[in-house]
Every structure is written in structure tokens, then in C-alpha cells.
Coordinates of C-alpha atoms and ligand atoms in Angstrom, one line a residue:
M1499 CA 0.1 0.1 0.1
A1500 CA 1.5 3.3 -0.8
W1501 CA 0.4 6.0 1.3
V1502 CA 0.3 9.7 0.1
N1503 CA 1.6 12.8 1.8
E1504 CA -1.3 13.8 4.1
N1505 CA -0.2 17.2 4.3
F1506 CA -2.0 17.7 1.0
A1507 CA -5.4 17.3 2.5
A1508 CA -4.7 20.5 4.6
L1509 CA -4.4 22.6 1.3
E1510 CA -7.0 24.4 -0.4
D1511 CA -8.6 22.4 -3.3
S1512 CA -6.9 24.3 -6.0
Y1513 CA -4.0 26.8 -6.4
L1514 CA -5.4 30.6 -6.4
F1515 CA -4.7 31.5 -10.2
S1516 CA -6.3 28.1 -11.2
Q1517 CA -9.5 29.0 -9.3
V1518 CA -9.7 32.3 -10.7
A1519 CA -8.9 30.8 -14.3
H1520 CA -11.9 28.2 -13.8
K1521 CA -14.4 31.1 -12.8
V1522 CA -13.3 33.1 -15.8
A1523 CA -13.8 30.0 -18.3
D1524 CA -17.2 29.2 -16.7
F1525 CA -18.4 32.8 -17.0
S1526 CA -16.9 33.1 -20.5
A1527 CA -18.7 29.9 -21.6
A1528 CA -21.9 31.2 -20.3
H1529 CA -21.7 34.7 -21.8
P1530 CA -19.7 34.4 -24.9
E1531 CA -20.6 38.0 -26.2
K1532 CA -19.0 39.7 -23.3
K1533 CA -15.4 41.3 -23.8
I1534 CA -13.4 40.3 -20.9
I1535 CA -10.5 42.3 -19.8
R1536 CA -8.0 40.1 -17.8
L1537 CA -6.0 42.0 -15.0
G1538 CA -5.9 38.9 -12.9
I1539 CA -2.8 36.7 -12.8
G1540 CA 0.4 38.6 -13.3
D1541 CA 1.2 37.4 -17.0
V1542 CA 3.0 39.8 -19.4
T1543 CA 1.5 40.4 -22.6
L1544 CA 4.4 42.4 -24.6
P1545 CA 6.7 40.1 -26.6
L1546 CA 10.2 39.4 -26.0
V1547 CA 12.5 42.4 -26.9
P1548 CA 14.5 42.2 -29.9
V1549 CA 17.8 41.4 -28.4
V1550 CA 16.4 38.5 -26.5
V1551 CA 15.0 37.1 -29.7
E1552 CA 18.0 37.5 -31.9
A1553 CA 20.2 35.7 -28.9
M1554 CA 17.7 32.7 -28.8
Q1555 CA 18.0 32.5 -32.7
K1556 CA 21.5 32.7 -32.7
A1557 CA 21.7 30.0 -29.8
A1558 CA 19.1 27.7 -31.7
A1559 CA 21.3 27.8 -35.0
E1560 CA 24.2 26.7 -32.6
M1561 CA 22.4 23.8 -31.5
G1562 CA 22.0 22.7 -35.2
V1563 CA 26.0 22.6 -35.7
K1564 CA 27.8 19.8 -34.5
E1565 CA 30.7 21.8 -33.5
T1566 CA 28.4 24.3 -31.1
F1567 CA 25.9 21.7 -30.1
R1568 CA 25.4 21.4 -26.5
G1569 CA 24.1 18.5 -24.4
Y1570 CA 23.8 18.8 -20.7
G1571 CA 25.0 22.1 -19.2
P1572 CA 26.1 22.7 -15.7
E1573 CA 23.1 22.2 -13.4
Q1574 CA 23.6 25.8 -11.6
G1575 CA 24.0 27.3 -15.1
Y1576 CA 26.4 28.5 -17.8
E1577 CA 29.4 30.9 -16.6
F1578 CA 28.5 33.6 -19.0
L1579 CA 25.1 33.9 -17.3
H1580 CA 26.7 34.0 -14.0
E1581 CA 29.1 36.7 -15.3
A1582 CA 26.4 38.8 -16.7
L1583 CA 24.5 38.6 -13.3
V1584 CA 27.6 39.3 -11.2
K1585 CA 28.0 42.6 -13.4
Y1586 CA 24.1 43.3 -12.7
Y1587 CA 24.6 43.3 -9.2
V1588 CA 27.5 45.3 -9.1
G1589 CA 24.9 48.1 -10.3
F1590 CA 23.4 47.8 -6.9
G1591 CA 26.6 47.8 -5.2
V1592 CA 26.6 44.2 -4.5
T1593 CA 29.6 41.9 -4.9
L1594 CA 29.0 38.5 -5.7
E1595 CA 31.0 35.3 -6.6
S1596 CA 29.6 33.5 -9.6
S1597 CA 29.4 30.1 -7.5
E1598 CA 26.6 32.0 -5.3
I1599 CA 24.3 32.2 -8.1
F1600 CA 22.1 29.2 -9.2
I1601 CA 20.1 29.6 -12.7
S1602 CA 16.6 28.1 -12.6
D1603 CA 13.4 27.7 -14.6
G1604 CA 11.9 30.5 -12.4
A1605 CA 11.5 31.8 -9.1
K1606 CA 8.3 30.0 -8.4
S1607 CA 10.0 26.7 -8.8
D1608 CA 12.9 27.9 -6.5
C1609 CA 10.7 29.1 -3.8
G1610 CA 9.0 25.5 -3.5
N1611 CA 12.2 23.7 -4.1
I1612 CA 14.3 25.5 -1.6
T1613 CA 12.2 24.2 1.2
D1614 CA 14.1 20.6 0.6
I1615 CA 17.4 22.0 2.5
F1616 CA 15.7 23.0 5.7
D1617 CA 14.5 20.6 8.6
D1618 CA 10.7 20.3 8.7
A1619 CA 10.7 21.3 12.4
N1620 CA 11.5 24.9 11.8
V1621 CA 8.9 27.4 12.3
I1622 CA 7.8 29.6 9.0
L1623 CA 7.1 33.2 9.3
V1624 CA 4.9 34.3 6.4
P1625 CA 3.5 37.6 5.7
D1626 CA -0.2 38.0 5.1
P1627 CA -1.3 38.7 2.5
V1628 CA 1.2 37.2 0.3
Y1629 CA 2.2 35.2 -2.7
P1630 CA 0.5 31.8 -2.1
V1631 CA 3.4 29.6 -3.3
Y1632 CA 5.3 30.2 0.4
L1633 CA 2.4 29.0 2.3
D1634 CA 1.1 26.1 0.1
T1635 CA 4.7 24.8 -0.4
N1636 CA 5.4 24.8 3.5
I1637 CA 1.8 23.2 4.2
M1638 CA 2.9 20.5 1.7
R1639 CA 5.9 19.6 4.2
G1640 CA 3.6 20.0 7.2
R1641 CA 5.7 22.9 8.7
K1642 CA 4.2 25.2 11.4
I1643 CA 3.5 28.5 9.9
V1644 CA 3.0 31.7 11.7
F1645 CA 1.5 34.8 10.0
M1646 CA 2.7 38.4 10.4
E1647 CA -0.2 40.9 9.3
G1648 CA -0.1 43.3 6.7
S1649 CA -2.6 46.3 7.2
P1650 CA -2.9 50.0 6.1
E1651 CA -1.5 50.7 9.6
N1652 CA 2.1 48.9 8.8
G1653 CA 1.6 50.1 5.0
F1654 CA 1.3 46.3 4.4
L1655 CA 5.1 45.9 5.4
P1656 CA 5.2 44.0 8.6
M1657 CA 8.1 44.2 10.7
P1658 CA 9.6 42.0 13.1
D1659 CA 8.1 41.1 16.4
P1660 CA 10.7 40.3 19.1
A1661 CA 8.0 38.1 20.9
V1662 CA 7.8 35.9 17.7
K1663 CA 10.4 33.2 17.2
A1664 CA 10.7 32.1 13.5
D1665 CA 13.5 30.4 11.8
I1666 CA 12.5 30.7 8.2
I1667 CA 11.1 34.1 7.0
Y1668 CA 9.5 34.9 3.7
L1669 CA 9.9 38.6 2.5
C1670 CA 8.8 39.8 -0.7
S1671 CA 9.6 43.2 -1.7
P1672 CA 8.3 45.0 -4.1
N1673 CA 5.3 42.8 -2.7
N1674 CA 3.2 40.7 -4.5
P1675 CA 0.1 41.4 -4.1
T1676 CA 0.3 44.6 -2.4
G1677 CA 3.1 46.4 -4.2
A1678 CA 4.6 47.9 -1.1
A1679 CA 8.3 47.9 -0.9
Y1680 CA 10.6 47.8 2.1
S1681 CA 13.1 50.7 2.7
K1682 CA 16.7 49.9 3.4
A1683 CA 16.2 50.8 7.2
Q1684 CA 13.3 48.2 7.5
L1685 CA 15.2 45.4 5.9
K1686 CA 18.1 46.5 8.2
E1687 CA 15.7 45.5 11.1
W1688 CA 14.7 42.2 9.4
V1689 CA 18.5 41.3 8.9
A1690 CA 19.0 42.1 12.6
Y1691 CA 16.2 40.0 13.7
A1692 CA 17.5 37.2 11.4
R1693 CA 20.9 37.2 12.7
Q1694 CA 19.7 37.4 16.4
N1695 CA 17.5 34.3 16.0
G1696 CA 19.7 32.4 13.6
A1697 CA 16.8 32.6 11.1
V1698 CA 17.2 32.5 7.4
I1699 CA 15.4 35.2 5.3
L1700 CA 14.2 34.1 1.9
Y1701 CA 13.9 37.1 -0.1
D1702 CA 11.8 37.2 -3.2
A1703 CA 13.1 40.0 -5.3
A1704 CA 11.0 39.0 -8.4
Y1705 CA 9.6 42.6 -8.9
E1706 CA 13.1 44.5 -8.1
A1707 CA 13.1 46.0 -11.7
F1708 CA 10.0 47.9 -11.0
I1709 CA 11.6 50.0 -8.5
E1710 CA 11.8 53.4 -9.5
D1711 CA 12.5 55.1 -6.1
E1712 CA 16.3 55.2 -6.1
A1713 CA 16.5 55.0 -2.3
L1714 CA 14.7 51.7 -2.3
P1715 CA 17.0 48.5 -2.2
R1716 CA 16.7 46.1 -5.3
S1717 CA 18.4 43.5 -3.3
I1718 CA 18.5 42.4 0.3
F1719 CA 22.5 41.9 -0.1
Q1720 CA 22.5 45.9 -0.1
I1721 CA 22.0 45.3 3.6
E1722 CA 25.1 44.8 5.8
G1723 CA 25.3 41.5 7.2
A1724 CA 22.4 39.9 4.7
K1725 CA 25.0 37.5 3.2
E1726 CA 25.1 35.7 6.6
C1727 CA 21.2 35.3 6.9
A1728 CA 19.5 35.5 3.5
I1729 CA 18.8 33.8 0.1
E1730 CA 17.5 35.9 -2.6
L1731 CA 15.3 34.5 -5.4
C1732 CA 14.7 36.4 -8.6
S1733 CA 13.0 36.0 -11.9
L1734 CA 13.1 37.2 -15.3
S1735 CA 9.4 36.8 -15.8
K1736 CA 8.2 40.0 -15.3
T1737 CA 11.6 41.9 -15.7
A1738 CA 12.0 40.8 -19.3
G1739 CA 8.6 39.0 -20.2
F1740 CA 9.7 35.6 -19.6
T1741 CA 6.8 34.1 -18.0
G1742 CA 6.7 31.5 -21.0
T1743 CA 10.1 31.3 -21.7
R1744 CA 11.3 30.3 -17.9
C1745 CA 14.4 31.5 -16.2
G1746 CA 15.1 32.8 -13.0
Y1747 CA 18.2 32.8 -10.5
T1748 CA 18.5 32.3 -6.8
V1749 CA 21.7 33.7 -4.7
V1750 CA 22.8 31.7 -2.0
P1751 CA 25.8 33.3 -0.1
L1752 CA 28.9 31.5 0.4
A1753 CA 28.7 33.0 4.0
L1754 CA 25.5 31.4 4.7
K1755 CA 26.0 28.7 7.3
R1756 CA 23.5 26.9 9.6
K1757 CA 23.7 23.6 11.6
T1758 CA 21.6 20.5 11.4
K1759 CA 19.7 19.5 14.5
N1760 CA 22.4 17.3 15.5
G1761 CA 24.9 20.3 15.6
K1762 CA 27.0 19.7 12.2
A1763 CA 27.7 23.0 10.5
M1764 CA 26.4 23.0 7.0
S1765 CA 27.0 25.5 3.8
L1766 CA 23.4 26.2 2.4
N1767 CA 25.2 27.1 -0.7
K1768 CA 26.7 23.7 -0.9
M1769 CA 23.5 22.2 0.3
W1770 CA 21.6 23.9 -2.7
L1771 CA 24.3 23.0 -5.1
R1772 CA 23.7 19.2 -3.8
R1773 CA 20.0 19.6 -4.2
Q1774 CA 20.2 21.2 -7.8
T1775 CA 22.7 18.6 -9.1
T1776 CA 20.7 15.8 -8.0
K1777 CA 17.2 16.8 -9.0
F1778 CA 17.6 19.4 -11.9
N1779 CA 19.5 19.3 -15.1
G1780 CA 19.7 22.9 -15.7
V1781 CA 18.0 25.6 -18.0
P1782 CA 18.0 25.2 -21.9
Y1783 CA 21.3 26.8 -23.5
I1784 CA 19.0 28.8 -25.7
V1785 CA 17.1 30.1 -22.8
Q1786 CA 20.2 31.2 -21.1
R1787 CA 21.6 32.9 -24.1
A1788 CA 18.2 34.9 -24.0
A1789 CA 18.8 35.8 -20.4
E1790 CA 22.2 36.7 -20.9
A1791 CA 21.0 39.3 -23.8
V1792 CA 18.7 40.9 -21.1
F1793 CA 21.8 42.0 -19.0
T1794 CA 23.6 43.6 -22.0
P1795 CA 23.2 47.6 -22.2
E1796 CA 20.8 47.2 -25.3
G1797 CA 18.9 44.5 -23.5
Q1798 CA 18.4 46.7 -20.2
K1799 CA 17.4 49.6 -22.4
Q1800 CA 14.8 47.4 -24.4
C1801 CA 13.4 45.8 -21.3
R1802 CA 13.0 49.1 -19.3
E1803 CA 10.9 50.3 -22.4
N1804 CA 8.5 47.5 -21.8
L1805 CA 8.7 48.1 -17.9
A1806 CA 7.8 51.8 -18.7
Y1807 CA 4.8 50.8 -20.7
Y1808 CA 3.4 48.4 -17.6
K1809 CA 4.1 51.4 -15.2
E1810 CA 2.0 53.7 -17.4
N1811 CA -0.7 51.1 -17.2
A1812 CA -0.4 51.1 -13.6
R1813 CA -0.6 54.7 -13.6
L1814 CA -4.0 54.7 -15.7
I1815 CA -5.6 52.3 -13.4
G1816 CA -4.4 54.3 -10.2
A1817 CA -5.8 57.5 -11.6
A1818 CA -9.3 56.0 -12.2
L1819 CA -9.3 54.7 -8.7
Q1820 CA -8.4 58.0 -7.2
E1821 CA -11.0 59.6 -9.1
K1822 CA -13.4 57.5 -7.7
G1823 CA -12.1 57.9 -4.3
I1824 CA -10.9 54.5 -3.6
T1825 CA -8.0 53.6 -1.7
Y1826 CA -5.2 51.6 -2.9
Y1827 CA -1.3 50.7 -2.7
G1828 CA 1.2 49.8 -5.0
G1829 CA 1.3 50.8 -8.7
T1830 CA 4.5 52.8 -8.5
N1831 CA 7.4 50.5 -7.7
S1832 CA 5.4 47.4 -8.8
P1833 CA 3.1 46.2 -11.4
Y1834 CA 0.4 45.6 -9.0
I1835 CA -2.5 47.7 -7.6
W1836 CA -3.9 46.5 -4.2
M1837 CA -7.2 48.3 -4.0
Q1838 CA -9.9 48.3 -1.2
C1839 CA -13.2 46.6 -2.4
P1840 CA -15.9 49.3 -2.8
R1841 CA -19.1 49.2 -0.4
Q1842 CA -17.5 46.9 2.3
M1843 CA -17.5 43.9 -0.4
K1844 CA -15.8 40.7 0.5
S1845 CA -13.1 39.9 -2.1
W1846 CA -14.8 37.3 -3.7
E1847 CA -18.0 39.1 -3.9
F1848 CA -16.3 42.1 -5.7
F1849 CA -14.4 39.4 -8.0
D1850 CA -18.1 38.4 -9.0
F1851 CA -19.3 42.0 -9.2
L1852 CA -16.5 43.2 -11.2
L1853 CA -16.7 40.0 -13.5
E1854 CA -20.4 40.2 -14.0
K1855 CA -20.9 43.8 -14.1
L1856 CA -17.9 45.3 -15.7
G1857 CA -16.3 42.4 -17.4
I1858 CA -12.9 42.8 -15.6
V1859 CA -11.0 40.0 -14.1
G1860 CA -8.8 40.8 -11.0
T1861 CA -7.5 38.5 -8.0
P1862 CA -9.6 38.4 -4.7
G1863 CA -7.2 39.7 -1.8
S1864 CA -8.4 36.8 0.5
G1865 CA -6.8 34.4 -1.8
F1866 CA -3.2 35.9 -0.5
G1867 CA -4.4 35.3 3.1
S1868 CA -7.0 36.3 5.3
S1869 CA -5.5 39.8 6.1
G1870 CA -6.2 40.4 2.1
E1871 CA -10.0 40.1 2.8
G1872 CA -12.0 43.2 1.6
W1873 CA -8.9 43.8 -0.7
F1874 CA -8.4 43.2 -4.3
R1875 CA -5.3 43.0 -6.9
L1876 CA -5.2 44.3 -10.4
T1877 CA -2.1 44.0 -12.5
A1878 CA -0.7 46.5 -14.9
F1879 CA 0.4 43.8 -17.4
A1880 CA -2.5 44.1 -19.9
G1881 CA -2.3 45.6 -23.3
R1882 CA -2.7 49.4 -23.3
E1883 CA -5.9 49.1 -25.0
A1884 CA -7.5 46.8 -22.5
T1885 CA -5.9 48.7 -19.6
E1886 CA -7.5 51.9 -21.0
E1887 CA -10.9 50.4 -21.2
A1888 CA -10.9 48.9 -18.0
A1889 CA -10.1 52.4 -16.5
E1890 CA -13.0 53.7 -18.4
R1891 CA -15.4 51.0 -17.0
F1892 CA -14.1 51.7 -13.4
R1893 CA -14.9 55.4 -14.0
K1894 CA -18.5 54.7 -15.5
L1895 CA -19.4 51.9 -13.3
L1896 CA -17.8 51.7 -9.9
Ligands
LIG3356 C1 1.0 36.4 -9.9 O1 0.0 36.9 -10.7 O2 1.0 36.6 -8.7 C2 2.2 35.7 -10.5 O3 2.0 35.9 -12.1 C3 2.3 34.5 -10.2 C4 3.8 34.1 -10.3 O4 4.7 34.8 -10.7 O5 3.7 32.8 -10.3

């Protein structure tokens, strides 16, 4: 008899974005005449930028020639991409060794996979509301999870509570779903807390490229002492439109050490390398060449143009909400707009209202945690025309 992992029984029936997709599919089937505007899942709509496409084409051609064909690559990624990332981090004033960088098929996978290197007895501290993957992947391991509440009072940026003892801390900045971003001073407090408690911060920086305020940190490693207590997860999905191309990177500093329950000192970098070389065969060469192109000066210029397009979308939505006197967060250093549901509606109630009355899809705040109840997330990733129309519908009907 094969027993299955009973922790799965503790999960919600389906992953948040699948649940939204099913509801929208049912609605579309029932009302094929309605034009639906999708501001739900944060999926990009602009195509890959030209330098990325050229790099992919060149790499694909290399794969078709005996002399330049590549089979298995290094599981942790090719050196050319490590070097590009080392330079990218220098731009934030952060010095990394290339062996501290691990290339993957995206931050979502790494977020889940990183749970492998930690003991299940750890207490996990998760912000609420937050990206559901942190919670669900730890429920799958049967771990004890404690929540820290995000609210308008703390600007949706929970800070350490000395009374709460946690071993693994998830931080996401700029935050998904609220768009709020930690300042350097706030991250300094988190680093101090983690060091004091021997905890490890899993810092999700997937939206760092949206930061426009130069005073805000783009990486947790801009904070002194973070290399002894943090792992950073990053992605090209939103930065460079790689949601369908799949490439991300995780930084595990060489200085990050913790002990096993029996007191054996371990390097987390070595553990992650061991985990990846055992369970992962690396990202395709073609995709890594495409990622390398993102970090060239021309790639950065072209990607920034796309980011500016999405930021303008965020501004358009924000302006419409502001006109209607609706409170919202985010939309400046982030592609997400976190709005309060009007007329004290609950999140799913507002989801149905918005879909049925305005033909707009968003993501219910309560899907990101109980503190998200009464809130709602809109994304800036739709096309311009659809975004303008959504803003217009908000103006007329909300
Ligand atoms: C979101 O909508 O929150 C993101 O697209 C999910 C993800 O990046 O996996």
C-alpha cells in the first residue's frame, strides 16, 4: 500500500490562480458575447524584446551545428550568465561570486524547491497577505506556519516582532500582491532579527526591476550582514517578459551557514548545489543565452521600455481609482495595484461583481491570506487598449 503525503489534504482545493481561471472560463462559456479584460494573474503581454529574440535565434542555430551543439549544461547555469549577473549586481553595489548564483527555470520553482534544504521542524514566518506559493509549499511539508499581518496601519509591510520566534522568514519586496516595498532601514531591522535568531530570510525580489525610487533597495544584499542570513530569489518573468520562456536565479551566499539538529555545520550554498545537481538538469542553453542578452546595455534599455509601458498602465488604473475615491496601494514601484473593495464588499464578492458588471478579472485579496479580505489585486500587465478600457469602465460603473 502506498501512503500519500497527508499534508496535501490540508491544502485548499486548487491553487489561487487556477481557481480564478476556472471561474473566468465558466463565465466566458455562459456569456460568449462579453469582452473580458484580464487584470488577474500577473502574466505579461508584450513580446520578448528584439535582442533577446536574436540571442535565442543565434543559440538555436548553434544547437543545429555539430561543433557548437550542447548537451547537458552545468546544473547551476552557464558561466556566461553568472558573469552577466555578477555585473548586474555590481550596479546595486553588491559583490557576488559566480558560485553564489544558481540559474533556474523560475522563482516559483526555486521557492518551492528551496524547502528541501530546511528541516521540517522549522517555524515558518509568512506575511499575510502574500504570494500563495510560500504558504502552500510549506503546508506540503507539514511545517508550522505563523503569520505576520500586513495592513494599512503598517503600509502592508510587517516588521519583526521580538516576541515571535521564527526560523525561516519569507519577505517579498516589492510585494506581491500589495505592491509595497521595504526601505533599507526596514530591511536592516529584518536582517538584525534574522541574525539574532539564527533565522534565514528567503527574499523574493522578483519585482525588483519595477523599483523607480532610487532610495529603495533592489537586493537584500545591499544590507550589511545579509549574506550571513539571506537567500535571494529572482526572476526574469516580469523584468524581461520570460513568463513563458522560464528563467530565474537564486543567490545563496557562501557565507550562509547553519547547523543540522545534531549540530553539524553546513553551508547552504553547498546544500543547494547538491540539491540542484541531484534533482535538476539546468535551464536550456537557448534560454540562458536569451537571459544573458537581457543584461547587456541594449537588453536593459529595451526591457526598461517594456517596464515603462506597464508602469504607465498602472498609472492609468491608479488614476481612475483615485478619481472614484478608492483607496489603493502599489502601482508605482510595482506592477500590482492593491485596492480596497468598494462598499465593504468581500474580496470574492467583488470578484463576481467586477466580472459580471464590468467584465474585468482581478484577483481576490483573500486568496493571498485572510488579511487580504476586503482587498483586491489588479495587474498592470494587460495591453494598453484593454487597460484604458478597464480604467474607463471603473470610471463609469464603480
Ligand atoms: C501572480 O500573478 O501573482 C504571478 O504571476 C504568479 C507568479 O509569478 O507565479
